[in-house]
mmCIF file with all atom_site columns, C-alpha atoms in Angstrom:
data_model
loop_
_atom_site.group_PDB
_atom_site.id
_atom_site.type_symbol
_atom_site.label_atom_id
_atom_site.label_alt_id
_atom_site.label_comp_id
_atom_site.label_asym_id
_atom_site.label_entity_id
_atom_site.label_seq_id
_atom_site.pdbx_PDB_ins_code
_atom_site.Cartn_x
_atom_site.Cartn_y
_atom_site.Cartn_z
_atom_site.occupancy
_atom_site.B_iso_or_equiv
_atom_site.pdbx_formal_charge
_atom_site.auth_seq_id
_atom_site.auth_comp_id
_atom_site.auth_asym_id
_atom_site.auth_atom_id
_atom_site.pdbx_PDB_model_num
ATOM 1   C CA . UNK A 1 1   ? -0.035  -0.011 -0.028  1.00 0.00 ? 1   UNK A CA 1
ATOM 2   C CA . UNK A 1 2   ? 2.852   2.396  0.714   1.00 0.00 ? 2   UNK A CA 1
ATOM 3   C CA . UNK A 1 3   ? 4.136   1.996  -2.855  1.00 0.00 ? 3   UNK A CA 1
ATOM 4   C CA . UNK A 1 4   ? 0.645   2.794  -4.163  1.00 0.00 ? 4   UNK A CA 1
ATOM 5   C CA . UNK A 1 5   ? 0.366   5.947  -2.121  1.00 0.00 ? 5   UNK A CA 1
ATOM 6   C CA . UNK A 1 6   ? 3.846   6.947  -3.229  1.00 0.00 ? 6   UNK A CA 1
ATOM 7   C CA . UNK A 1 7   ? 2.943   6.425  -6.851  1.00 0.00 ? 7   UNK A CA 1
ATOM 8   C CA . UNK A 1 8   ? -0.271  8.414  -6.489  1.00 0.00 ? 8   UNK A CA 1
ATOM 9   C CA . UNK A 1 9   ? 1.668   11.244 -4.802  1.00 0.00 ? 9   UNK A CA 1
ATOM 10  C CA . UNK A 1 10  ? 4.399   11.162 -7.495  1.00 0.00 ? 10  UNK A CA 1
ATOM 11  C CA . UNK A 1 11  ? 1.793   11.253 -10.237 1.00 0.00 ? 11  UNK A CA 1
ATOM 12  C CA . UNK A 1 12  ? -0.146  14.147 -8.683  1.00 0.00 ? 12  UNK A CA 1
ATOM 13  C CA . UNK A 1 13  ? 3.119   16.098 -8.171  1.00 0.00 ? 13  UNK A CA 1
ATOM 14  C CA . UNK A 1 14  ? 4.371   15.516 -11.711 1.00 0.00 ? 14  UNK A CA 1
ATOM 15  C CA . UNK A 1 15  ? 1.078   16.529 -13.428 1.00 0.00 ? 15  UNK A CA 1
ATOM 16  C CA . UNK A 1 16  ? 0.674   19.538 -11.120 1.00 0.00 ? 16  UNK A CA 1
ATOM 17  C CA . UNK A 1 17  ? 4.190   20.774 -11.867 1.00 0.00 ? 17  UNK A CA 1
ATOM 18  C CA . UNK A 1 18  ? 3.459   20.416 -15.505 1.00 0.00 ? 18  UNK A CA 1
ATOM 19  C CA . UNK A 1 19  ? 0.193   22.413 -15.117 1.00 0.00 ? 19  UNK A CA 1
ATOM 20  C CA . UNK A 1 20  ? 2.087   25.169 -13.206 1.00 0.00 ? 20  UNK A CA 1
ATOM 21  C CA . UNK A 1 21  ? 4.637   25.412 -16.001 1.00 0.00 ? 21  UNK A CA 1
ATOM 22  C CA . UNK A 1 22  ? 2.223   25.032 -18.890 1.00 0.00 ? 22  UNK A CA 1
ATOM 23  C CA . UNK A 1 23  ? -1.508  25.851 -18.057 1.00 0.00 ? 23  UNK A CA 1
ATOM 24  C CA . UNK A 1 24  ? -2.286  24.830 -21.614 1.00 0.00 ? 24  UNK A CA 1
ATOM 25  C CA . UNK A 1 25  ? -1.902  21.268 -20.516 1.00 0.00 ? 25  UNK A CA 1
ATOM 26  C CA . UNK A 1 26  ? -4.909  21.622 -18.295 1.00 0.00 ? 26  UNK A CA 1
ATOM 27  C CA . UNK A 1 27  ? -6.940  23.042 -21.127 1.00 0.00 ? 27  UNK A CA 1
ATOM 28  C CA . UNK A 1 28  ? -5.951  20.224 -23.429 1.00 0.00 ? 28  UNK A CA 1
ATOM 29  C CA . UNK A 1 29  ? -6.929  17.600 -20.819 1.00 0.00 ? 29  UNK A CA 1
ATOM 30  C CA . UNK A 1 30  ? -10.290 19.343 -20.236 1.00 0.00 ? 30  UNK A CA 1
ATOM 31  C CA . UNK A 1 31  ? -11.029 19.480 -23.989 1.00 0.00 ? 31  UNK A CA 1
ATOM 32  C CA . UNK A 1 32  ? -10.096 15.852 -24.559 1.00 0.00 ? 32  UNK A CA 1
ATOM 33  C CA . UNK A 1 33  ? -12.397 14.546 -21.810 1.00 0.00 ? 33  UNK A CA 1
ATOM 34  C CA . UNK A 1 34  ? -14.904 12.109 -23.298 1.00 0.00 ? 34  UNK A CA 1
ATOM 35  C CA . UNK A 1 35  ? -17.603 10.092 -21.472 1.00 0.00 ? 35  UNK A CA 1
ATOM 36  C CA . UNK A 1 36  ? -15.380 7.018  -20.885 1.00 0.00 ? 36  UNK A CA 1
ATOM 37  C CA . UNK A 1 37  ? -12.585 9.140  -19.457 1.00 0.00 ? 37  UNK A CA 1
ATOM 38  C CA . UNK A 1 38  ? -15.108 11.012 -17.320 1.00 0.00 ? 38  UNK A CA 1
ATOM 39  C CA . UNK A 1 39  ? -16.571 7.816  -15.770 1.00 0.00 ? 39  UNK A CA 1
ATOM 40  C CA . UNK A 1 40  ? -13.122 6.309  -15.305 1.00 0.00 ? 40  UNK A CA 1
ATOM 41  C CA . UNK A 1 41  ? -11.914 9.431  -13.572 1.00 0.00 ? 41  UNK A CA 1
ATOM 42  C CA . UNK A 1 42  ? -14.951 9.665  -11.332 1.00 0.00 ? 42  UNK A CA 1
ATOM 43  C CA . UNK A 1 43  ? -14.802 6.037  -10.208 1.00 0.00 ? 43  UNK A CA 1
ATOM 44  C CA . UNK A 1 44  ? -11.027 6.263  -9.813  1.00 0.00 ? 44  UNK A CA 1
ATOM 45  C CA . UNK A 1 45  ? -11.482 9.189  -7.394  1.00 0.00 ? 45  UNK A CA 1
ATOM 46  C CA . UNK A 1 46  ? -13.981 7.148  -5.371  1.00 0.00 ? 46  UNK A CA 1
ATOM 47  C CA . UNK A 1 47  ? -11.689 4.061  -5.291  1.00 0.00 ? 47  UNK A CA 1
ATOM 48  C CA . UNK A 1 48  ? -8.648  6.066  -4.354  1.00 0.00 ? 48  UNK A CA 1
ATOM 49  C CA . UNK A 1 49  ? -10.601 7.874  -1.632  1.00 0.00 ? 49  UNK A CA 1
ATOM 50  C CA . UNK A 1 50  ? -11.622 4.533  -0.200  1.00 0.00 ? 50  UNK A CA 1
ATOM 51  C CA . UNK A 1 51  ? -8.033  3.338  -0.295  1.00 0.00 ? 51  UNK A CA 1
ATOM 52  C CA . UNK A 1 52  ? -6.973  6.495  1.616   1.00 0.00 ? 52  UNK A CA 1
ATOM 53  C CA . UNK A 1 53  ? -9.686  5.863  4.209   1.00 0.00 ? 53  UNK A CA 1
ATOM 54  C CA . UNK A 1 54  ? -8.670  2.239  4.662   1.00 0.00 ? 54  UNK A CA 1
ATOM 55  C CA . UNK A 1 55  ? -4.922  3.092  5.176   1.00 0.00 ? 55  UNK A CA 1
ATOM 56  C CA . UNK A 1 56  ? -5.393  6.225  7.314   1.00 0.00 ? 56  UNK A CA 1
ATOM 57  C CA . UNK A 1 57  ? -5.091  4.263  10.542  1.00 0.00 ? 57  UNK A CA 1
ATOM 58  C CA . UNK A 1 58  ? -1.762  2.739  9.528   1.00 0.00 ? 58  UNK A CA 1
ATOM 59  C CA . UNK A 1 59  ? 0.075   5.986  8.671   1.00 0.00 ? 59  UNK A CA 1
ATOM 60  C CA . UNK A 1 60  ? 1.483   8.735  10.854  1.00 0.00 ? 60  UNK A CA 1
ATOM 61  C CA . UNK A 1 61  ? -0.571  11.320 8.877   1.00 0.00 ? 61  UNK A CA 1
ATOM 62  C CA . UNK A 1 62  ? -3.948  9.717  9.406   1.00 0.00 ? 62  UNK A CA 1
ATOM 63  C CA . UNK A 1 63  ? -5.873  12.974 9.416   1.00 0.00 ? 63  UNK A CA 1
ATOM 64  C CA . UNK A 1 64  ? -4.504  13.916 5.986   1.00 0.00 ? 64  UNK A CA 1
ATOM 65  C CA . UNK A 1 65  ? -5.561  10.565 4.536   1.00 0.00 ? 65  UNK A CA 1
ATOM 66  C CA . UNK A 1 66  ? -9.024  10.874 6.152   1.00 0.00 ? 66  UNK A CA 1
ATOM 67  C CA . UNK A 1 67  ? -9.535  14.334 4.709   1.00 0.00 ? 67  UNK A CA 1
ATOM 68  C CA . UNK A 1 68  ? -8.323  13.464 1.249   1.00 0.00 ? 68  UNK A CA 1
ATOM 69  C CA . UNK A 1 69  ? -10.284 10.239 1.246   1.00 0.00 ? 69  UNK A CA 1
ATOM 70  C CA . UNK A 1 70  ? -13.571 11.889 2.153   1.00 0.00 ? 70  UNK A CA 1
ATOM 71  C CA . UNK A 1 71  ? -12.779 14.735 -0.324  1.00 0.00 ? 71  UNK A CA 1
ATOM 72  C CA . UNK A 1 72  ? -12.112 12.394 -3.220  1.00 0.00 ? 72  UNK A CA 1
ATOM 73  C CA . UNK A 1 73  ? -15.196 10.253 -2.517  1.00 0.00 ? 73  UNK A CA 1
ATOM 74  C CA . UNK A 1 74  ? -17.418 13.446 -2.420  1.00 0.00 ? 74  UNK A CA 1
ATOM 75  C CA . UNK A 1 75  ? -15.880 14.862 -5.595  1.00 0.00 ? 75  UNK A CA 1
ATOM 76  C CA . UNK A 1 76  ? -16.245 11.558 -7.418  1.00 0.00 ? 76  UNK A CA 1
ATOM 77  C CA . UNK A 1 77  ? -19.864 11.080 -6.319  1.00 0.00 ? 77  UNK A CA 1
ATOM 78  C CA . UNK A 1 78  ? -20.715 14.675 -7.132  1.00 0.00 ? 78  UNK A CA 1
ATOM 79  C CA . UNK A 1 79  ? -19.246 14.250 -10.609 1.00 0.00 ? 79  UNK A CA 1
ATOM 80  C CA . UNK A 1 80  ? -21.268 11.087 -11.177 1.00 0.00 ? 80  UNK A CA 1
ATOM 81  C CA . UNK A 1 81  ? -24.404 12.793 -9.873  1.00 0.00 ? 81  UNK A CA 1
ATOM 82  C CA . UNK A 1 82  ? -23.887 15.875 -12.057 1.00 0.00 ? 82  UNK A CA 1
ATOM 83  C CA . UNK A 1 83  ? -23.355 13.933 -15.221 1.00 0.00 ? 83  UNK A CA 1
ATOM 84  C CA . UNK A 1 84  ? -20.832 14.206 -18.065 1.00 0.00 ? 84  UNK A CA 1
ATOM 85  C CA . UNK A 1 85  ? -22.101 17.333 -19.818 1.00 0.00 ? 85  UNK A CA 1
ATOM 86  C CA . UNK A 1 86  ? -22.428 19.484 -16.698 1.00 0.00 ? 86  UNK A CA 1
ATOM 87  C CA . UNK A 1 87  ? -19.069 18.426 -15.319 1.00 0.00 ? 87  UNK A CA 1
ATOM 88  C CA . UNK A 1 88  ? -17.408 18.989 -18.712 1.00 0.00 ? 88  UNK A CA 1
ATOM 89  C CA . UNK A 1 89  ? -18.794 22.509 -18.843 1.00 0.00 ? 89  UNK A CA 1
ATOM 90  C CA . UNK A 1 90  ? -17.536 23.171 -15.257 1.00 0.00 ? 90  UNK A CA 1
ATOM 91  C CA . UNK A 1 91  ? -14.048 21.916 -16.038 1.00 0.00 ? 91  UNK A CA 1
ATOM 92  C CA . UNK A 1 92  ? -13.800 23.906 -19.283 1.00 0.00 ? 92  UNK A CA 1
ATOM 93  C CA . UNK A 1 93  ? -15.011 26.974 -17.501 1.00 0.00 ? 93  UNK A CA 1
ATOM 94  C CA . UNK A 1 94  ? -12.294 26.726 -14.984 1.00 0.00 ? 94  UNK A CA 1
ATOM 95  C CA . UNK A 1 95  ? -9.425  25.815 -17.337 1.00 0.00 ? 95  UNK A CA 1
ATOM 96  C CA . UNK A 1 96  ? -10.390 28.421 -19.920 1.00 0.00 ? 96  UNK A CA 1
ATOM 97  C CA . UNK A 1 97  ? -10.717 31.087 -17.276 1.00 0.00 ? 97  UNK A CA 1
ATOM 98  C CA . UNK A 1 98  ? -8.002  32.819 -15.336 1.00 0.00 ? 98  UNK A CA 1
ATOM 99  C CA . UNK A 1 99  ? -4.594  31.292 -15.962 1.00 0.00 ? 99  UNK A CA 1
ATOM 100 C CA . UNK A 1 100 ? -3.381  32.213 -12.452 1.00 0.00 ? 100 UNK A CA 1
ATOM 101 C CA . UNK A 1 101 ? -6.301  30.229 -10.941 1.00 0.00 ? 101 UNK A CA 1
ATOM 102 C CA . UNK A 1 102 ? -5.138  27.232 -12.946 1.00 0.00 ? 102 UNK A CA 1
ATOM 103 C CA . UNK A 1 103 ? -1.576  27.714 -11.601 1.00 0.00 ? 103 UNK A CA 1
ATOM 104 C CA . UNK A 1 104 ? -2.801  27.988 -8.028  1.00 0.00 ? 104 UNK A CA 1
ATOM 105 C CA . UNK A 1 105 ? -4.716  24.753 -8.423  1.00 0.00 ? 105 UNK A CA 1
ATOM 106 C CA . UNK A 1 106 ? -1.511  23.189 -9.771  1.00 0.00 ? 106 UNK A CA 1
ATOM 107 C CA . UNK A 1 107 ? 0.411   24.494 -6.752  1.00 0.00 ? 107 UNK A CA 1
ATOM 108 C CA . UNK A 1 108 ? -2.237  22.931 -4.402  1.00 0.00 ? 108 UNK A CA 1
ATOM 109 C CA . UNK A 1 109 ? -1.703  19.663 -6.333  1.00 0.00 ? 109 UNK A CA 1
ATOM 110 C CA . UNK A 1 110 ? 2.012   19.903 -5.832  1.00 0.00 ? 110 UNK A CA 1
ATOM 111 C CA . UNK A 1 111 ? 1.516   20.423 -2.021  1.00 0.00 ? 111 UNK A CA 1
ATOM 112 C CA . UNK A 1 112 ? -0.896  17.478 -1.796  1.00 0.00 ? 112 UNK A CA 1
ATOM 113 C CA . UNK A 1 113 ? 1.472   15.221 -3.852  1.00 0.00 ? 113 UNK A CA 1
ATOM 114 C CA . UNK A 1 114 ? 4.508   16.116 -1.690  1.00 0.00 ? 114 UNK A CA 1
ATOM 115 C CA . UNK A 1 115 ? 2.497   15.480 1.473   1.00 0.00 ? 115 UNK A CA 1
ATOM 116 C CA . UNK A 1 116 ? 1.492   12.024 0.216   1.00 0.00 ? 116 UNK A CA 1
ATOM 117 C CA . UNK A 1 117 ? 5.072   11.202 -0.788  1.00 0.00 ? 117 UNK A CA 1
ATOM 118 C CA . UNK A 1 118 ? 6.377   12.260 2.546   1.00 0.00 ? 118 UNK A CA 1
ATOM 119 C CA . UNK A 1 119 ? 3.669   10.403 4.483   1.00 0.00 ? 119 UNK A CA 1
ATOM 120 C CA . UNK A 1 120 ? 4.823   7.017  3.147   1.00 0.00 ? 120 UNK A CA 1
#
């Protein structure tokens, strides 16, 4: 499980750094989203959130894993409830909006990724 958490943290950090350096990457990902990718992403968030909740007792940063787990489950469930079209409009509205907001979201991703890496 530690390796899985480390890989998730490394992936989040790498993608977030790329988004900070080139916000166009976030736009490209948002525009390429199709229904299959949408449902895969929503269910992946729910599964990863459940994994975080299951391992929160075994790590020294249990509160971080509890918060991230609940957050991921809620976001995944909200995306499934909202549906593909509404979620796609929301994502495109964010990534086509203010470039600094996209970079701030990337910085938050880097912080979360580094916390996950250091918690293993």
